[in-house]
mmCIF file of C-alpha atoms and ligand atoms in Angstrom:
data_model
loop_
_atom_site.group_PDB
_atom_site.id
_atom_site.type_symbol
_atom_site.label_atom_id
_atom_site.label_comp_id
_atom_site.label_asym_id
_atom_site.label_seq_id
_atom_site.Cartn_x
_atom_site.Cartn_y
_atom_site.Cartn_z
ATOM 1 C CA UNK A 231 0.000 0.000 0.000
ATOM 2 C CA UNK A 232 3.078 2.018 0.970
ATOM 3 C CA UNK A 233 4.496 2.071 -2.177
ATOM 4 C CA UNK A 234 1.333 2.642 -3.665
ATOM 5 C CA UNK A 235 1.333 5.830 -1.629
ATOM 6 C CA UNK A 236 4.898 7.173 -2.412
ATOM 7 C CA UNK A 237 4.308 7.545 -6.452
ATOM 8 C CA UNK A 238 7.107 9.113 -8.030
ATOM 9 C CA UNK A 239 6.367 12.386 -9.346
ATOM 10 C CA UNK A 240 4.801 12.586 -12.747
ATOM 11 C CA UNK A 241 6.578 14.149 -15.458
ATOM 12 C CA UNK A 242 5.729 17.413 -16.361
ATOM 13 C CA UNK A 243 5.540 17.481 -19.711
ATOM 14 C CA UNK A 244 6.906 20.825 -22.153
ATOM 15 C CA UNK A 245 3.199 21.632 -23.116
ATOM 16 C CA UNK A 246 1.885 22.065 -19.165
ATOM 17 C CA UNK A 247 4.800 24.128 -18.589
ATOM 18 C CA UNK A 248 4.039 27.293 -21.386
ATOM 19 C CA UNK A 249 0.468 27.126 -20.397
ATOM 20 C CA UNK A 250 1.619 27.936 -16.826
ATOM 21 C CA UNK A 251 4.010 30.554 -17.796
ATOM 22 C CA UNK A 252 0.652 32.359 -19.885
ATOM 23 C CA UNK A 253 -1.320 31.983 -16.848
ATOM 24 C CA UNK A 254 1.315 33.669 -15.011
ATOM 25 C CA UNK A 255 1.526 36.590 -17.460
ATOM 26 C CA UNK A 256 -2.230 36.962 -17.962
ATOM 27 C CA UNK A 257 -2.580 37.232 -13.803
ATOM 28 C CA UNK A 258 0.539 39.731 -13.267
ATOM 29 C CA UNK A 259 -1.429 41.933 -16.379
ATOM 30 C CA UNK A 260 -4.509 42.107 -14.252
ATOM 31 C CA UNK A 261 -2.500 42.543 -11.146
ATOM 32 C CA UNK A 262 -1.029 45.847 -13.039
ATOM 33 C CA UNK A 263 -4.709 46.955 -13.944
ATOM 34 C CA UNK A 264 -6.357 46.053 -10.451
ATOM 35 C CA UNK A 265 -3.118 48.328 -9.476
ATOM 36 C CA UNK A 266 -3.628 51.185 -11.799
ATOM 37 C CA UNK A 267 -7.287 51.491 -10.300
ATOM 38 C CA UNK A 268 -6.294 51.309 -7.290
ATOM 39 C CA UNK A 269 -4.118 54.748 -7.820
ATOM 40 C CA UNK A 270 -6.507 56.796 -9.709
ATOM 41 C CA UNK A 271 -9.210 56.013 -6.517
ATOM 42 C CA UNK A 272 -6.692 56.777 -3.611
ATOM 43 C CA UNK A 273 -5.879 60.193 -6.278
ATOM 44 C CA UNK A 274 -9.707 61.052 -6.329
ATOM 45 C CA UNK A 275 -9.720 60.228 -2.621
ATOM 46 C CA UNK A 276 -7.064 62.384 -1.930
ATOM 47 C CA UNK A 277 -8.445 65.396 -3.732
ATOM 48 C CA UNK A 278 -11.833 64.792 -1.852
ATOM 49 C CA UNK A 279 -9.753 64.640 1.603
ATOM 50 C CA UNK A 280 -7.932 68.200 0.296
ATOM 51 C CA UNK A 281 -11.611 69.390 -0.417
ATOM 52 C CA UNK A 282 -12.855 68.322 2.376
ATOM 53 C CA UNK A 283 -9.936 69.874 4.641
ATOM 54 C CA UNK A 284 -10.484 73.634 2.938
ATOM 55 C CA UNK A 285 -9.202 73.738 -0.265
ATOM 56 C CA UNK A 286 -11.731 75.743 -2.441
ATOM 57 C CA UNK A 287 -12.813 73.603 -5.459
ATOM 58 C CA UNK A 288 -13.102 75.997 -9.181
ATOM 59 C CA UNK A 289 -16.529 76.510 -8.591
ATOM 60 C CA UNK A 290 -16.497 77.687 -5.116
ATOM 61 C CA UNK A 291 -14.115 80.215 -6.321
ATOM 62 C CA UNK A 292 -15.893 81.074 -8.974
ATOM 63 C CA UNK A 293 -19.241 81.491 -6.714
ATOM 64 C CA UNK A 294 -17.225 83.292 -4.070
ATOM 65 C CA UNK A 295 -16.168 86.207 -6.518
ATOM 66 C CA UNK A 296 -19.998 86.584 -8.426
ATOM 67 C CA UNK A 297 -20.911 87.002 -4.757
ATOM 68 C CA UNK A 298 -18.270 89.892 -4.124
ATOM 69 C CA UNK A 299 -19.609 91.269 -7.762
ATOM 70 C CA UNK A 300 -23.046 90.894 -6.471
ATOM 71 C CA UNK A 301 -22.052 93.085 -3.114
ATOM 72 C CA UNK A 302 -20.536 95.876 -4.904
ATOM 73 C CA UNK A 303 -23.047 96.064 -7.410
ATOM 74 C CA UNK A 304 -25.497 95.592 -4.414
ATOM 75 C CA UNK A 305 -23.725 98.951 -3.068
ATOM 76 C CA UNK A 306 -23.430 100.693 -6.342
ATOM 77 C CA UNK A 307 -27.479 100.408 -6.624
ATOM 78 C CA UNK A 308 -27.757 101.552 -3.480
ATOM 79 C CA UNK A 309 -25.970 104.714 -3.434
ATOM 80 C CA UNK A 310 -26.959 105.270 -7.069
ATOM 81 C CA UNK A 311 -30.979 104.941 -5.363
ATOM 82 C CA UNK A 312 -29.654 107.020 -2.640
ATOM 83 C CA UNK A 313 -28.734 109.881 -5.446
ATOM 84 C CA UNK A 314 -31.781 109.269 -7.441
ATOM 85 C CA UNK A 315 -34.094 109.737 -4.406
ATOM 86 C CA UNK A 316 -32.213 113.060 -3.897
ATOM 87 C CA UNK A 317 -32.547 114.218 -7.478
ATOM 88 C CA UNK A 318 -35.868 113.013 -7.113
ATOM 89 C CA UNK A 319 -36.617 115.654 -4.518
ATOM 90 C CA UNK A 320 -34.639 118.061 -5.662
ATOM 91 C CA UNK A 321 -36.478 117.911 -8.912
ATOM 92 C CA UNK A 322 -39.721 117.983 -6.730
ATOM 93 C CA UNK A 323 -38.612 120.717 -5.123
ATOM 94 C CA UNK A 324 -37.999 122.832 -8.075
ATOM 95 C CA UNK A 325 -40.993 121.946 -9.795
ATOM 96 C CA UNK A 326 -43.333 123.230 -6.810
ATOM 97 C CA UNK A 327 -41.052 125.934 -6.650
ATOM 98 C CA UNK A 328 -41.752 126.553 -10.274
ATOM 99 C CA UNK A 329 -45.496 126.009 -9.774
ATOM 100 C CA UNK A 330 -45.836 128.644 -7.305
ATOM 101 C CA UNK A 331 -44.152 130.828 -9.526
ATOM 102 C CA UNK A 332 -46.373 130.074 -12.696
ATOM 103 C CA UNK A 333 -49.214 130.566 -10.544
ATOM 104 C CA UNK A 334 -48.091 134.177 -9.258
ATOM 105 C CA UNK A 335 -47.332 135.371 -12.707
ATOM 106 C CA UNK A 336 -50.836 133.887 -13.842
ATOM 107 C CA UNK A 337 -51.989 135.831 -11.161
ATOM 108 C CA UNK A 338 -49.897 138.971 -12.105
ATOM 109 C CA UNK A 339 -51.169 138.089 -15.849
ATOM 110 C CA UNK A 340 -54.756 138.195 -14.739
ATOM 111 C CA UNK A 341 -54.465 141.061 -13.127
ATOM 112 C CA UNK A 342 -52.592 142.927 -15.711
ATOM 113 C CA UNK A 343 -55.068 141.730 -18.324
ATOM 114 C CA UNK A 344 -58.028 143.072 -16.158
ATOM 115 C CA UNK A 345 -56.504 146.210 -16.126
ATOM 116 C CA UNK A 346 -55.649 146.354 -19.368
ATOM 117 C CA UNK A 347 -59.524 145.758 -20.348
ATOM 118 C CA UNK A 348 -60.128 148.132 -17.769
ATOM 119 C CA UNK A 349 -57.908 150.707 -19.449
ATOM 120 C CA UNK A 350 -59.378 149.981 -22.580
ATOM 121 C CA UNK A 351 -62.546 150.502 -21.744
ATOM 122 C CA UNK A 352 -62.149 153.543 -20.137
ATOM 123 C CA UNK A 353 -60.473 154.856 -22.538
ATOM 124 C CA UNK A 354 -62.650 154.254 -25.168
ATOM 125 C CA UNK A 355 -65.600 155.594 -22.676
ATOM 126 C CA UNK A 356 -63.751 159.272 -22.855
ATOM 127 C CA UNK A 357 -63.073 159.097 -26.454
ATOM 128 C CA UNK A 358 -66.484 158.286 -27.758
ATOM 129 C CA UNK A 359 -68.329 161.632 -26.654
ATOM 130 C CA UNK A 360 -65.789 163.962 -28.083
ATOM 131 C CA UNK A 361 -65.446 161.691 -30.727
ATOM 132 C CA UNK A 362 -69.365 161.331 -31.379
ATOM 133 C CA UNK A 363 -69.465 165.462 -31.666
ATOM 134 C CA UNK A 364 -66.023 165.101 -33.704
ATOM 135 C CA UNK A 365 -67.961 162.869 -36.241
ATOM 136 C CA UNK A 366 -70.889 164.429 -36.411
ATOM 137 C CA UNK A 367 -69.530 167.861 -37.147
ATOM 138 C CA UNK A 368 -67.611 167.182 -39.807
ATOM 139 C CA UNK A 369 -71.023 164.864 -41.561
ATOM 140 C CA UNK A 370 -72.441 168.505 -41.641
ATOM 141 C CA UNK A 371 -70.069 169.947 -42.848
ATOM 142 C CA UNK A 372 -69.448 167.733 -45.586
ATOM 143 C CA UNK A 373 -73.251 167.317 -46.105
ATOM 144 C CA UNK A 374 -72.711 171.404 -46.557
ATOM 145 C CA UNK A 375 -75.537 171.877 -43.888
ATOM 146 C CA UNK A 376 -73.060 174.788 -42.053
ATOM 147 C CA UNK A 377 -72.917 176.662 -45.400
ATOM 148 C CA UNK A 378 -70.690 176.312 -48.213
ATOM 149 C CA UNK A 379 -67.456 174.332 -47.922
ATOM 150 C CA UNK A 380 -64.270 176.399 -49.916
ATOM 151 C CA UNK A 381 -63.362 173.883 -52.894
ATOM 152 C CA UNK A 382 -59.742 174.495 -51.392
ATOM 153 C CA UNK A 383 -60.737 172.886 -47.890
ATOM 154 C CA UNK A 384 -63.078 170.031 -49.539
ATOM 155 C CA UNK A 385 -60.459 167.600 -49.553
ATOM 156 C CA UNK A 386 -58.517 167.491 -46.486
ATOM 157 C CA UNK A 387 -61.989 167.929 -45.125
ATOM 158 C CA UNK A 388 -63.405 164.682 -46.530
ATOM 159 C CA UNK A 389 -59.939 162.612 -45.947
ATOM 160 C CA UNK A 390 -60.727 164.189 -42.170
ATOM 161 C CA UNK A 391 -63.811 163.061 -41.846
ATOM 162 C CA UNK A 392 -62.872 159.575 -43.399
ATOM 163 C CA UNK A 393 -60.415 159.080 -40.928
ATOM 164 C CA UNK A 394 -62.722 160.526 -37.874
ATOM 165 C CA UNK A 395 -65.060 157.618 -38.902
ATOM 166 C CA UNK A 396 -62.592 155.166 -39.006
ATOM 167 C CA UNK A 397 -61.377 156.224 -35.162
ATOM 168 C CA UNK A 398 -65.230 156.073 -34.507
ATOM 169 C CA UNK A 399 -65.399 152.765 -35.753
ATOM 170 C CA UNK A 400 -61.856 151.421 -33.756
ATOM 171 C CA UNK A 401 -63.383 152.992 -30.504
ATOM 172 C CA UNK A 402 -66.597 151.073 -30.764
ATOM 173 C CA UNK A 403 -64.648 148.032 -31.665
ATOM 174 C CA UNK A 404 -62.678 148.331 -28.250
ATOM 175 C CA UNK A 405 -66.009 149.082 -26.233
ATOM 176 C CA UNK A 406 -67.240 145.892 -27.937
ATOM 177 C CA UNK A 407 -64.467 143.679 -26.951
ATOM 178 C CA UNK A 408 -64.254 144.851 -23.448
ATOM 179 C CA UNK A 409 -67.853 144.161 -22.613
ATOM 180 C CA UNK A 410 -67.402 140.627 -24.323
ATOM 181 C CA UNK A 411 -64.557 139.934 -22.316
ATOM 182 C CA UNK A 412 -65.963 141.251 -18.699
ATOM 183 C CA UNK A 413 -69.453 139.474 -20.141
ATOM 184 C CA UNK A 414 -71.469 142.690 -19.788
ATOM 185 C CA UNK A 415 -72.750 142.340 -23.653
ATOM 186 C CA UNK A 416 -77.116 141.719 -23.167
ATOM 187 C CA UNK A 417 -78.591 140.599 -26.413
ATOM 188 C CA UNK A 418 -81.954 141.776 -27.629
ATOM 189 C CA UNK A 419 -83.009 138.546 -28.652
ATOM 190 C CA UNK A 420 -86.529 138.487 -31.432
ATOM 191 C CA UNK A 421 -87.353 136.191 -34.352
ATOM 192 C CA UNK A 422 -85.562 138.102 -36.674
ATOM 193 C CA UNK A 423 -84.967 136.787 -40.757
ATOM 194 C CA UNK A 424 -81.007 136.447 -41.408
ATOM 195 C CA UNK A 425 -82.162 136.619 -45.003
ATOM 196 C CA UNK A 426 -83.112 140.613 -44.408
ATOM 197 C CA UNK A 427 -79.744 141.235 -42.188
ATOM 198 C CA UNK A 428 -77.467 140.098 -44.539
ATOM 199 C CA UNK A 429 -79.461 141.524 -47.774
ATOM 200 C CA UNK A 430 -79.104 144.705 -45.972
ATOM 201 C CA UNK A 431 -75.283 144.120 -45.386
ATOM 202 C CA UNK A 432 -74.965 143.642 -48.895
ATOM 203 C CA UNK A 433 -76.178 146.906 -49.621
ATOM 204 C CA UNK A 434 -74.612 148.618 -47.319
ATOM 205 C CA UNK A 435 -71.006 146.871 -48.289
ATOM 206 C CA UNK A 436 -71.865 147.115 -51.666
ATOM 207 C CA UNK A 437 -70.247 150.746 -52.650
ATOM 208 C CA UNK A 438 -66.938 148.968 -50.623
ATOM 209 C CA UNK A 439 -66.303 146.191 -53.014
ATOM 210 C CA UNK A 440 -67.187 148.734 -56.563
ATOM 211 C CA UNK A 441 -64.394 150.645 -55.001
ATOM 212 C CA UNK A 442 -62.333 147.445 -56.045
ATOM 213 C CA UNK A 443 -64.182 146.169 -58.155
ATOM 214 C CA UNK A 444 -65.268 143.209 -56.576
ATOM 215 C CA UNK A 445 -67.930 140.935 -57.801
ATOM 216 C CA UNK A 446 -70.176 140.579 -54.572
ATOM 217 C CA UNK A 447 -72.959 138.453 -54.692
ATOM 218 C CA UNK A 448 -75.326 136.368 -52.792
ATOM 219 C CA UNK A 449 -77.405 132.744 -53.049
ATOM 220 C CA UNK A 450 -80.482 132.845 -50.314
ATOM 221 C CA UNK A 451 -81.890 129.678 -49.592
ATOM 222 C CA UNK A 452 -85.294 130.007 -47.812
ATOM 223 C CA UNK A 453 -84.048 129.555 -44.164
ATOM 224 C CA UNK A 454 -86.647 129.787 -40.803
ATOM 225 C CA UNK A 455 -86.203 132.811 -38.481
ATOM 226 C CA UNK A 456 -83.286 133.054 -36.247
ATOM 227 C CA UNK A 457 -83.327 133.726 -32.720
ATOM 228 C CA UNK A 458 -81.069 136.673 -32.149
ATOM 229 C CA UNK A 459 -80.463 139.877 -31.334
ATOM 230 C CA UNK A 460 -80.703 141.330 -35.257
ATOM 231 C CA UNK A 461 -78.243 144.188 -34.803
ATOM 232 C CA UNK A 462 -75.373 142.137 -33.297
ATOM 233 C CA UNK A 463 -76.106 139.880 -35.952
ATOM 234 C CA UNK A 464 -75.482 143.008 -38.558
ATOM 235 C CA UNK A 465 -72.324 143.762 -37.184
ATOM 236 C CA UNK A 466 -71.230 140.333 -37.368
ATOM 237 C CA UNK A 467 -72.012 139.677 -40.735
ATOM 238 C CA UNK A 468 -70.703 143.484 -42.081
ATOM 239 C CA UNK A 469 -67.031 142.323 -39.851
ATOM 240 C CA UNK A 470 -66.628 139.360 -41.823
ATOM 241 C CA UNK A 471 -67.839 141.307 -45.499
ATOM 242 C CA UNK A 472 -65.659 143.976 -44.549
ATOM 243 C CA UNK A 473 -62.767 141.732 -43.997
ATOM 244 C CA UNK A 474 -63.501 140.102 -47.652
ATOM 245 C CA UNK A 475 -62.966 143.011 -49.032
ATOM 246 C CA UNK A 476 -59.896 144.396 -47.381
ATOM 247 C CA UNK A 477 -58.438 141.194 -48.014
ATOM 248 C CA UNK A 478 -59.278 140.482 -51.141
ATOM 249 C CA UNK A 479 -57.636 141.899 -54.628
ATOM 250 C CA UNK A 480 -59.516 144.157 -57.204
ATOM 251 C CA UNK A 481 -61.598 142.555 -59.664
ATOM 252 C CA UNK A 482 -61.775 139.510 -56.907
ATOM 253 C CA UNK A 483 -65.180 137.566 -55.896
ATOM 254 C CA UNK A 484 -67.148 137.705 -52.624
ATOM 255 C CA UNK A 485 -70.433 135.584 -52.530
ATOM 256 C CA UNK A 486 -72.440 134.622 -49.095
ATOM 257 C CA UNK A 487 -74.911 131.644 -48.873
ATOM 258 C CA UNK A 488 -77.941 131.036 -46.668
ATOM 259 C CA UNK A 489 -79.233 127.587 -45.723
ATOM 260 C CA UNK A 490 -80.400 125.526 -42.834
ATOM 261 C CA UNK A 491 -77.683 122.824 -41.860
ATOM 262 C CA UNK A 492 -76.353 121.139 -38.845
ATOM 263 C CA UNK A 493 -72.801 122.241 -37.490
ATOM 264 C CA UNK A 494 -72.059 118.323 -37.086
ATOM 265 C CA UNK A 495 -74.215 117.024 -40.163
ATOM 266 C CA UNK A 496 -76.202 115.130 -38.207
ATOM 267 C CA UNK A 497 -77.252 117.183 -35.241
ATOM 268 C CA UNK A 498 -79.886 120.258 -34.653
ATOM 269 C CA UNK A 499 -80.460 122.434 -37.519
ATOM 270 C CA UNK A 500 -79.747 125.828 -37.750
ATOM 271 C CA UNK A 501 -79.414 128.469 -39.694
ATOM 272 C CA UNK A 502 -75.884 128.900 -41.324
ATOM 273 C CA UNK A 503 -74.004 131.747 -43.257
ATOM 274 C CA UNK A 504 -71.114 131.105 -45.582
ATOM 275 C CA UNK A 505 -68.800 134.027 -46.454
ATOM 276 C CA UNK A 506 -66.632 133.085 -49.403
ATOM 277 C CA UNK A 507 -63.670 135.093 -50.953
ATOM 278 C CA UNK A 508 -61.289 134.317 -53.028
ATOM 279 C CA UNK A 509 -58.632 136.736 -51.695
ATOM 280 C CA UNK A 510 -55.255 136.076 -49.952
ATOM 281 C CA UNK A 511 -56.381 133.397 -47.606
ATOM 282 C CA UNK A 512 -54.931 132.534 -44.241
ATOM 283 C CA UNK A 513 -51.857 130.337 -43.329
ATOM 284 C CA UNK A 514 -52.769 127.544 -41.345
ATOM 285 C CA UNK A 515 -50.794 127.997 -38.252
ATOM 286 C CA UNK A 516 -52.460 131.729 -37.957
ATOM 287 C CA UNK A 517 -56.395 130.167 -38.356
ATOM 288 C CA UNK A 518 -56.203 129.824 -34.927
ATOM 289 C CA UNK A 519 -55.206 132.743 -33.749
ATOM 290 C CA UNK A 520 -57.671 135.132 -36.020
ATOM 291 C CA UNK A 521 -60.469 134.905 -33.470
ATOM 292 C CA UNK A 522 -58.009 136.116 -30.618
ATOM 293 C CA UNK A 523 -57.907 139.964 -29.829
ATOM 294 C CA UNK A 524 -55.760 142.245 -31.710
ATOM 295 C CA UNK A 525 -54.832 139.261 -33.868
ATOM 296 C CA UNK A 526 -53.456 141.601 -36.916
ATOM 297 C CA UNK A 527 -52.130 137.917 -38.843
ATOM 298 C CA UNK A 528 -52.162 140.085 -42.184
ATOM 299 C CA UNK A 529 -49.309 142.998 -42.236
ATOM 300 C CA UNK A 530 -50.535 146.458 -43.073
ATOM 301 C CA UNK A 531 -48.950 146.366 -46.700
ATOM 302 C CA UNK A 532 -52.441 143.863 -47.402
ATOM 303 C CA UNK A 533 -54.458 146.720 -46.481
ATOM 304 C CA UNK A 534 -56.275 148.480 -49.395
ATOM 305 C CA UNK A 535 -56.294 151.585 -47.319
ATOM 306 C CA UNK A 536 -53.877 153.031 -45.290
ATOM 307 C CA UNK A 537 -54.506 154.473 -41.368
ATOM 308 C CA UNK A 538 -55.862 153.136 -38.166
ATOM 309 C CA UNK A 539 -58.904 150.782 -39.979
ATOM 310 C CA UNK A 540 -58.369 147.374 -37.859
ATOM 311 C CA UNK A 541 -56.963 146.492 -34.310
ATOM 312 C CA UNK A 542 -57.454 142.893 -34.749
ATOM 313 C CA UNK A 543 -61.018 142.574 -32.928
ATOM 314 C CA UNK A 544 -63.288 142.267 -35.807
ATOM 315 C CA UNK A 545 -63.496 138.438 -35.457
ATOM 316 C CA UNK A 546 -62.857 138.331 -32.003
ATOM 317 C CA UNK A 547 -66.193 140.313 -31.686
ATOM 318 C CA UNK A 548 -68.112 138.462 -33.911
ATOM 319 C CA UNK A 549 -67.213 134.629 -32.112
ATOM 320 C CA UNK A 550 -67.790 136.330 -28.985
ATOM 321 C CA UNK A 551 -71.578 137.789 -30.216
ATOM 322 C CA UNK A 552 -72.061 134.479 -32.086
ATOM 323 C CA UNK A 553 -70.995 132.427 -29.054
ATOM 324 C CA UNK A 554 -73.510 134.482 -26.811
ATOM 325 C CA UNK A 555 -76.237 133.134 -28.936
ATOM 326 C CA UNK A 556 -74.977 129.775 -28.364
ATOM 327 C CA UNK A 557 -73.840 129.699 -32.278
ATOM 328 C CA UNK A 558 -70.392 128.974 -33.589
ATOM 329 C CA UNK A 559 -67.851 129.963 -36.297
ATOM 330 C CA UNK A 560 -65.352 128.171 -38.242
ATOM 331 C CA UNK A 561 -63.149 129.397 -40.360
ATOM 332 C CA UNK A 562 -61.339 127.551 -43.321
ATOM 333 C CA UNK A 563 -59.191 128.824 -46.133
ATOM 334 C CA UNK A 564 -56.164 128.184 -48.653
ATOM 335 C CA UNK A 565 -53.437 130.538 -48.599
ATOM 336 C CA UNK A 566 -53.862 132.613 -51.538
ATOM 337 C CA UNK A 567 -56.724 130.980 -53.267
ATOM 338 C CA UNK A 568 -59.662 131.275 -50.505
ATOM 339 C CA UNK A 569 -61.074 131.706 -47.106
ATOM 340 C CA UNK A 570 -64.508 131.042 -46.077
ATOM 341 C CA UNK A 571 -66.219 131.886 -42.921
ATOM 342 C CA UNK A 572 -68.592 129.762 -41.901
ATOM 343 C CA UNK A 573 -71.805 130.779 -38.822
ATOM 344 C CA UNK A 574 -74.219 129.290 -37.834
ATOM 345 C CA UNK A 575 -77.216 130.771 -35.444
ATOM 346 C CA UNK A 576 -80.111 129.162 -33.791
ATOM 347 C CA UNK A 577 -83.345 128.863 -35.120
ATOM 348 C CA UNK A 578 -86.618 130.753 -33.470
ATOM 349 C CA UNK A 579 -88.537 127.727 -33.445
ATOM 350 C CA UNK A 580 -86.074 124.869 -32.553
ATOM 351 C CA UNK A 581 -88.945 122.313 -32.304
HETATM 352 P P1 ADP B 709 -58.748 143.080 -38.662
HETATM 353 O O1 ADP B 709 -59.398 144.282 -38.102
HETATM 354 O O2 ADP B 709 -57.260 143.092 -38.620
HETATM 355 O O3 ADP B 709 -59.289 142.698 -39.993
HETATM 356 P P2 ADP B 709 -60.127 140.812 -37.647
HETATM 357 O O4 ADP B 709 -60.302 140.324 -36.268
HETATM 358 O O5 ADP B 709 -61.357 141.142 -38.405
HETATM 359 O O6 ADP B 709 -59.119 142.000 -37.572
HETATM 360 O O7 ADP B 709 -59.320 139.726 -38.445
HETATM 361 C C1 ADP B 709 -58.163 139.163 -37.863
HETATM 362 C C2 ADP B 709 -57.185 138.726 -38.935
HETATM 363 O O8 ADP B 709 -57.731 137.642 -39.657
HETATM 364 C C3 ADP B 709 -56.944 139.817 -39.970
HETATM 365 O O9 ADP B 709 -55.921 140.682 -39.575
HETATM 366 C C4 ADP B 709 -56.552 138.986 -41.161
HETATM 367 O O10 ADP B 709 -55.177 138.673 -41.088
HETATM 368 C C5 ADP B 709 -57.319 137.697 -41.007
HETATM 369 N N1 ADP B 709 -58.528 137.662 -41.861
HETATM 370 C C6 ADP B 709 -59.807 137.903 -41.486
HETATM 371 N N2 ADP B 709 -60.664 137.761 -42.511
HETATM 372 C C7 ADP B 709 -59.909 137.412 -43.586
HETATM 373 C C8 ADP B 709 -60.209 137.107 -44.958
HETATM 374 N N3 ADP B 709 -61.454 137.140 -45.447
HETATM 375 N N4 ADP B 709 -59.165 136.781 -45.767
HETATM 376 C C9 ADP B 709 -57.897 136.741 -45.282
HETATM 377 N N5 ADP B 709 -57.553 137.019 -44.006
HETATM 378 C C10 ADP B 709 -58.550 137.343 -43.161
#
């Protein structure tokens, strides 16, 4: 059994021995890769331990200096809100400041302009009486009812009297606009025909526009009776003929419509007045302005007659009459082709 047990040791033949040496090789290869992994994990464990003991990764840096941006920005802001709250009130400040001064001059400009109406007013009080007598003496003595007038004093008597009209004429215009603008004008109000008041304007404007040779005519349509106050009416009907034919050329055309129509087209009728010419028209940035006081838009060199005919208050006094019967006026016009002005006035019987 012995014997059986002690076997001599097998031969190991040249084949067994390569495969060992391969097995060898293949296990020290994935000794040297376990190895390798080994290294990069104690590496990444390392860097974690570095992290862990304070060393600032990239992107704790990078958070640490947005958050130093962030402060001074922060700060900026604040002292840039701390400068606009102070501009802020200065501004404030100023404006109330400025306020309070607009509103004393307004004050100052009220006052001045009350005065100035005032002034006007009384001024044109004391000038109408001696004016009146003024006026009225030379008529006579035109008319030749204080005896013969010397051919040698006719003339400068006539251009005399001309003038003393014309004064007449301003002075009334000034009385006019001062009561309009302190209110005090009272209207006469009657059922009265626009038809007749502006027939009769015609007549009376008539010799006016031969003197130039204007064509003046008139289309009447058959219109109700208005409710006004007939001669305020007149006067604002001869103001805007008169102003056709100062500011139109010889030989030009002035025609004047009646009709009923709406201001809006489909409102209320009323009665309405067209005075066309086709003279120098108005520039459109002035159309506004022609219904202010002494609104002279038009130099004197468009004036057909030289002296002291117009302060600017013809139109004002006819929106302001027109207005006070609760009518309106419009204006519209093409420089140098046309203007037209346009009234309308409400009827007697509105029902
Ligand atoms: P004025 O006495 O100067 O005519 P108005 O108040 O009647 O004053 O008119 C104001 C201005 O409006 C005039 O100076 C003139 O420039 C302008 N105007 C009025 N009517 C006409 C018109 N028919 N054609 C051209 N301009 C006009």
């Amino acid at each position: 059994m012995a014997t059986n047990e002690r076997r001599a040791p097998k031969r190991v033949s040249r084949k067994t021995a390569k495969g060992n040496q391969d097995a060898a090789a293949l296990r020290v290869t994935q000794l040297e890769a376990e190895l390798a992994a080994a290294r990069k994990t104690i590496a990444a464990l390392t860097r974690d331990a570095a992290q862990a003991s304070g060393q600032p990764s990239q992107a704790e840096r990078e958070l640490k200096e947005k958050t130093i941006a962030l402060e001074a920005a922060n700060l900026e802001l604040r002292n840039l809100t701390q400068n606009l709250d102070q501009i802020v009130r200065q501004r404030t400040r100023a404006l109330a400041e400025s306020e309070a001064q607009l509103r004393r001059k307004n004050l100052e400009l009220d006052r001045l302009n009350r005065m100035k109406t005032e002034f006007i007013s009384i001024a044109a009080h004391e000038l109408r009486t001696p004016m009146t007598s003024v006026v009225g003496y030379l008529d006579l003595i035109v008319e030749g009812r204080l005896g013969d007038l010397p051919d040698d004093l006719r003339r400068p008597i006539t251009s005399l009297r001309r003038n003393a009209h014309r004064l007449k004429r301003l002075i009334e215009d000034m009385l006019d606009a001062s009561r309009i603008e302190t209110g005090r004008v009272t209207l006469r109000r009657t059922a009265c025909s626009l038809e007749e008041i502006v027939l009769a304007v015609i007549d009376e404007m008539r010799p006016l526009a031969e003197d130039k040779r204007q064509k003046l005519s008139c289309e009447i349509a058959a219109v109700p009776p208005i409710d006004g106050d007939a001669d305020k009416i007149h006067q604002v009907v001869v103001n805007l003929v008169a102003n056709s034919v100062k500011y139109t050329a010889e030989r030009g055309e002035i025609r004047l419509h009646v009709d009923a129509h709406s201001p809006t087209g489909d409102g209320p009728v009323m009665a309405r007045l067209r005075v066309w010419d086709n003279g120098i028209g108005i520039p459109p940035a002035l159309r506004a302005r022609i219904f202010e006081p002494f609104s002279d838009v038009h130099t004197a060199k468009h004036h057909t007659s030289s002296g002291p005919d117009s302060a600017g208050l013809g139109l004002y006094i006819a929106r302001g009459i027109v207005e006070l019967h609760g009518g309106q006026i419009e204006v519209d016009s093409e420089e140098g082709r046309y203007s037209e002005f346009t009234v309308f006035l409400p009827l007697a019987d509105r029902g």
